[in-house]
PDB file of C-alpha atoms in Angstrom:
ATOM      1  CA  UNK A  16      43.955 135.639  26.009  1.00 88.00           C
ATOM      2  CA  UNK A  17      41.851 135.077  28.724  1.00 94.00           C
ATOM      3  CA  UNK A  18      41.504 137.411  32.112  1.00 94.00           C
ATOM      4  CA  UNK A  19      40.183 136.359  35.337  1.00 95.00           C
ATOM      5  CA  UNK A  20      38.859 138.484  37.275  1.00 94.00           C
ATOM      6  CA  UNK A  21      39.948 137.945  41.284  1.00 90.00           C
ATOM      7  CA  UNK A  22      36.212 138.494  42.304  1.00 89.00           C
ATOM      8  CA  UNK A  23      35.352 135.807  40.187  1.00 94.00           C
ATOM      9  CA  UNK A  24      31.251 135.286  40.313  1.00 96.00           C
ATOM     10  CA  UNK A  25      31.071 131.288  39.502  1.00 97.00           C
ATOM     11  CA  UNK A  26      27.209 129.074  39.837  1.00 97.00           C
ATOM     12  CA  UNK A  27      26.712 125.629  38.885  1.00 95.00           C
ATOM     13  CA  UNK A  28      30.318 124.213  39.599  1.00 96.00           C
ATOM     14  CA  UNK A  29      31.558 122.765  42.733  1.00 95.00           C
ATOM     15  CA  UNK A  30      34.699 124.827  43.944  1.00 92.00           C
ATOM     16  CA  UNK A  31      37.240 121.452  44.124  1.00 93.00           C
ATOM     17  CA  UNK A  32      36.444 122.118  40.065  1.00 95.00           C
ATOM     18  CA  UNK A  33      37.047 125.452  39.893  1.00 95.00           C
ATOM     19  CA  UNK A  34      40.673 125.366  39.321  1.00 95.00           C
ATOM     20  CA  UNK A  35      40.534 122.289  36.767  1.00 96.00           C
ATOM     21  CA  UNK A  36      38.348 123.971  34.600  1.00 97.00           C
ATOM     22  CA  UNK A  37      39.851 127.526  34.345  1.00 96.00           C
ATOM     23  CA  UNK A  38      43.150 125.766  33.490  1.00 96.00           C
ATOM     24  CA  UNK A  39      41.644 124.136  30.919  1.00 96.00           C
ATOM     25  CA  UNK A  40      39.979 127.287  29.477  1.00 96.00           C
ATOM     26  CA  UNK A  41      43.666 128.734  29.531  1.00 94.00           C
ATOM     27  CA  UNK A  42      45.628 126.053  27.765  1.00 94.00           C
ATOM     28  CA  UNK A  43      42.400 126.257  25.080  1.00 93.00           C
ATOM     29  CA  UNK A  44      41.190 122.707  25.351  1.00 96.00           C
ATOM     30  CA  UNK A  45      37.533 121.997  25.339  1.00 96.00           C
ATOM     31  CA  UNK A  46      35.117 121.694  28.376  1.00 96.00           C
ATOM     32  CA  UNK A  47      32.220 120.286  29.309  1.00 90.00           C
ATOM     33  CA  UNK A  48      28.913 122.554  29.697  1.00 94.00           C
ATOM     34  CA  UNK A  49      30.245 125.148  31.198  1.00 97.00           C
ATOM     35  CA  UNK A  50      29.709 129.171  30.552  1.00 98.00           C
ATOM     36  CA  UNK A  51      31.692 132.188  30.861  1.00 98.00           C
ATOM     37  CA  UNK A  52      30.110 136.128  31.726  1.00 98.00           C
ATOM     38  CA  UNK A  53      32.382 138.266  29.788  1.00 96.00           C
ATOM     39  CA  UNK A  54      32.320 142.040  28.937  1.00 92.00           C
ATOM     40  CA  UNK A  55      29.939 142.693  26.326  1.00 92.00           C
ATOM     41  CA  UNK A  56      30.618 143.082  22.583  1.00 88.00           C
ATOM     42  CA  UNK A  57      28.405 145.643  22.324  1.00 88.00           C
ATOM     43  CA  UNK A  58      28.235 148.359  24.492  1.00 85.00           C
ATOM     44  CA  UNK A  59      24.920 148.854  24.921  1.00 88.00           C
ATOM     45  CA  UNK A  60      24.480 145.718  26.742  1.00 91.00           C
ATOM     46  CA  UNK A  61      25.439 145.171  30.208  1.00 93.00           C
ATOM     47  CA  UNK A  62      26.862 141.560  30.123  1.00 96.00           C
ATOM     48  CA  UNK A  63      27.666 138.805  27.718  1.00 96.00           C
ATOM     49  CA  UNK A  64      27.865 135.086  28.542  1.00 97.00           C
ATOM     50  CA  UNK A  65      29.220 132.160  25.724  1.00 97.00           C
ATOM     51  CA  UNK A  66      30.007 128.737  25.766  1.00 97.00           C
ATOM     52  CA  UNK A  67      33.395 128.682  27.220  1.00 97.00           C
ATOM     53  CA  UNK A  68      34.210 126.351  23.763  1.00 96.00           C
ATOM     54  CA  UNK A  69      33.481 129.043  21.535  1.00 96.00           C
ATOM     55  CA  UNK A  70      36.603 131.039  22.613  1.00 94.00           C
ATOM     56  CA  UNK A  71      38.595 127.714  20.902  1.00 94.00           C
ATOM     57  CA  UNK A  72      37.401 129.928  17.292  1.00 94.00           C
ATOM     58  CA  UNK A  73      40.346 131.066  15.777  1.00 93.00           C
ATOM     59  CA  UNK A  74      38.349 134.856  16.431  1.00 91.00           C
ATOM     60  CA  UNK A  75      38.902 134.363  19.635  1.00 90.00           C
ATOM     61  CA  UNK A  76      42.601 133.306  19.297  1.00 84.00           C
ATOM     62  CA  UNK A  77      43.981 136.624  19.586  1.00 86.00           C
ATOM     63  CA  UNK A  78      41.098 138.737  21.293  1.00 90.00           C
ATOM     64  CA  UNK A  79      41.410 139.724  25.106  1.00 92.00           C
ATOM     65  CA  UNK A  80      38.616 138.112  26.945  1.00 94.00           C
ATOM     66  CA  UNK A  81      37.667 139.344  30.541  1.00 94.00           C
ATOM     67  CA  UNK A  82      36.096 136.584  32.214  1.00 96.00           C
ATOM     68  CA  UNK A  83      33.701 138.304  35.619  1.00 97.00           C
ATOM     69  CA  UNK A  84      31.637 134.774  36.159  1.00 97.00           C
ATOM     70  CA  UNK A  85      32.064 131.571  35.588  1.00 97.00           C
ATOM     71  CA  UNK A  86      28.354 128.734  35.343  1.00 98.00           C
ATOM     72  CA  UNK A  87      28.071 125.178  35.224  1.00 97.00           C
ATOM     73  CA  UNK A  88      24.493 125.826  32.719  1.00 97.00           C
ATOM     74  CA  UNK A  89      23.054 127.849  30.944  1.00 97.00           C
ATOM     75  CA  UNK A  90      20.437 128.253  33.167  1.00 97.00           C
ATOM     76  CA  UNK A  91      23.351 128.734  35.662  1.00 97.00           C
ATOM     77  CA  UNK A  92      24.969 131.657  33.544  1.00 97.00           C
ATOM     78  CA  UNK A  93      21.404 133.326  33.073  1.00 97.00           C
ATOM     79  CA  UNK A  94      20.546 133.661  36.505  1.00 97.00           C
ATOM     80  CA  UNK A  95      24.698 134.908  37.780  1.00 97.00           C
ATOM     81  CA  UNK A  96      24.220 137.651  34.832  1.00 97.00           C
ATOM     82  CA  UNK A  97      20.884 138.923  36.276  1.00 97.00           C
ATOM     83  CA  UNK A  98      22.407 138.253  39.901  1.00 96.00           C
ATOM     84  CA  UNK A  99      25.150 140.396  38.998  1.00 96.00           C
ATOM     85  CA  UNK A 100      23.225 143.030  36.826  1.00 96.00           C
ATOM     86  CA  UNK A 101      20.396 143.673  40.320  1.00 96.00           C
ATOM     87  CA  UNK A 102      23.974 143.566  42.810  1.00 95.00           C
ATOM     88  CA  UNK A 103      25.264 146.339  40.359  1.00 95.00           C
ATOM     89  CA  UNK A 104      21.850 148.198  40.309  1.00 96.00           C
ATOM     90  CA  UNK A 105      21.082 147.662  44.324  1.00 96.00           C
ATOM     91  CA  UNK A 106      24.407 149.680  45.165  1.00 95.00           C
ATOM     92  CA  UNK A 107      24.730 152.245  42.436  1.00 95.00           C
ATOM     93  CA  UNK A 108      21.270 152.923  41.055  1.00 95.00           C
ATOM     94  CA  UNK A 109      22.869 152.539  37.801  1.00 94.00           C
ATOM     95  CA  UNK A 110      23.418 149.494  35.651  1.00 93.00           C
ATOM     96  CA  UNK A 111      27.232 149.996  34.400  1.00 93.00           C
ATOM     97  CA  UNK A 112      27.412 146.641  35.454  1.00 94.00           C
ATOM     98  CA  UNK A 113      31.365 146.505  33.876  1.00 93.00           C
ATOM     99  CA  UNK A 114      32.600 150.045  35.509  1.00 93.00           C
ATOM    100  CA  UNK A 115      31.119 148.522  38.838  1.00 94.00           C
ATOM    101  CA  UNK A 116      32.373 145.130  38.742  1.00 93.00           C
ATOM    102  CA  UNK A 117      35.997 146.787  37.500  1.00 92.00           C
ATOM    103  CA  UNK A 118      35.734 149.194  40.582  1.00 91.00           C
ATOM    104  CA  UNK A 119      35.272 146.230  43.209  1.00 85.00           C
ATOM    105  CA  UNK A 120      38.124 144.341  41.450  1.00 82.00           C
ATOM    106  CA  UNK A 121      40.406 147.022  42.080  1.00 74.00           C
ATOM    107  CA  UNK A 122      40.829 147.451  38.147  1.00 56.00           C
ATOM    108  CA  UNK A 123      42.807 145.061  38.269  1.00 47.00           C
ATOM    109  CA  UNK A 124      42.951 141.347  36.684  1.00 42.00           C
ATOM    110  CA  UNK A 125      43.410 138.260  38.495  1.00 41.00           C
ATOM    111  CA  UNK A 126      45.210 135.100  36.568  1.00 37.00           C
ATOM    112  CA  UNK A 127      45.595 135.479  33.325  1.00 38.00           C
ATOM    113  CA  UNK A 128      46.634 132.813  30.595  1.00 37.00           C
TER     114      UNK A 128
END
């Protein structure tokens, strides 16, 4: 299942295609190059970005996946992770990038599939 998050960070893709590609994402059919910046699998990271195609895996099938950021590139998704991860540090001092990110959301998740 995926989760957006309403303060959705998003680089690389014009807004008009926004929409069209996070319905895709939710009805699990493949998209072009295009990147998600999830929650991290391990904790001791900060973030995590993918291929949004990899979450087609049957792993994936029946994991919750928290989606902060959306990128059109790789290069796209590296630079919104490190964008987020300084935002994070520049108002707490800390880098609990996911605490601070679910603190400006509200704790709370936006559209969900």
């Amino acid at each position: 299942m995926v989760i957006w998050k309403e303060a959705l960070y998003v680089a690389g893709i014009p807004q008009k295609k926004q929409k069209r590609i996070m319905h895709a994402i939710e009805r699990k059919r493949p998209v072009g190059d295009v990147y998600l910046i999830t929650a991290p699998s391990n904790q001791e990271n900060c973030l995590e970005y993918m291929k949004a195609n990899q979450i087609l895996q049957p792993y994936y099938r029946k994991k919750e996946i928290v989606v902060y950021g959306l990128a059109g590139s790789e290069e796209a998704a590296q630079e919104l992770a490190a964008s987020m991860i300084c935002g994070t540090y520049a108002v707490t001092g800390d880098f609990r990038v996911i605490a601070f990110l679910e603190q400006r959301n509200g704790g709370k998740a936006g559209d969900s599939a």
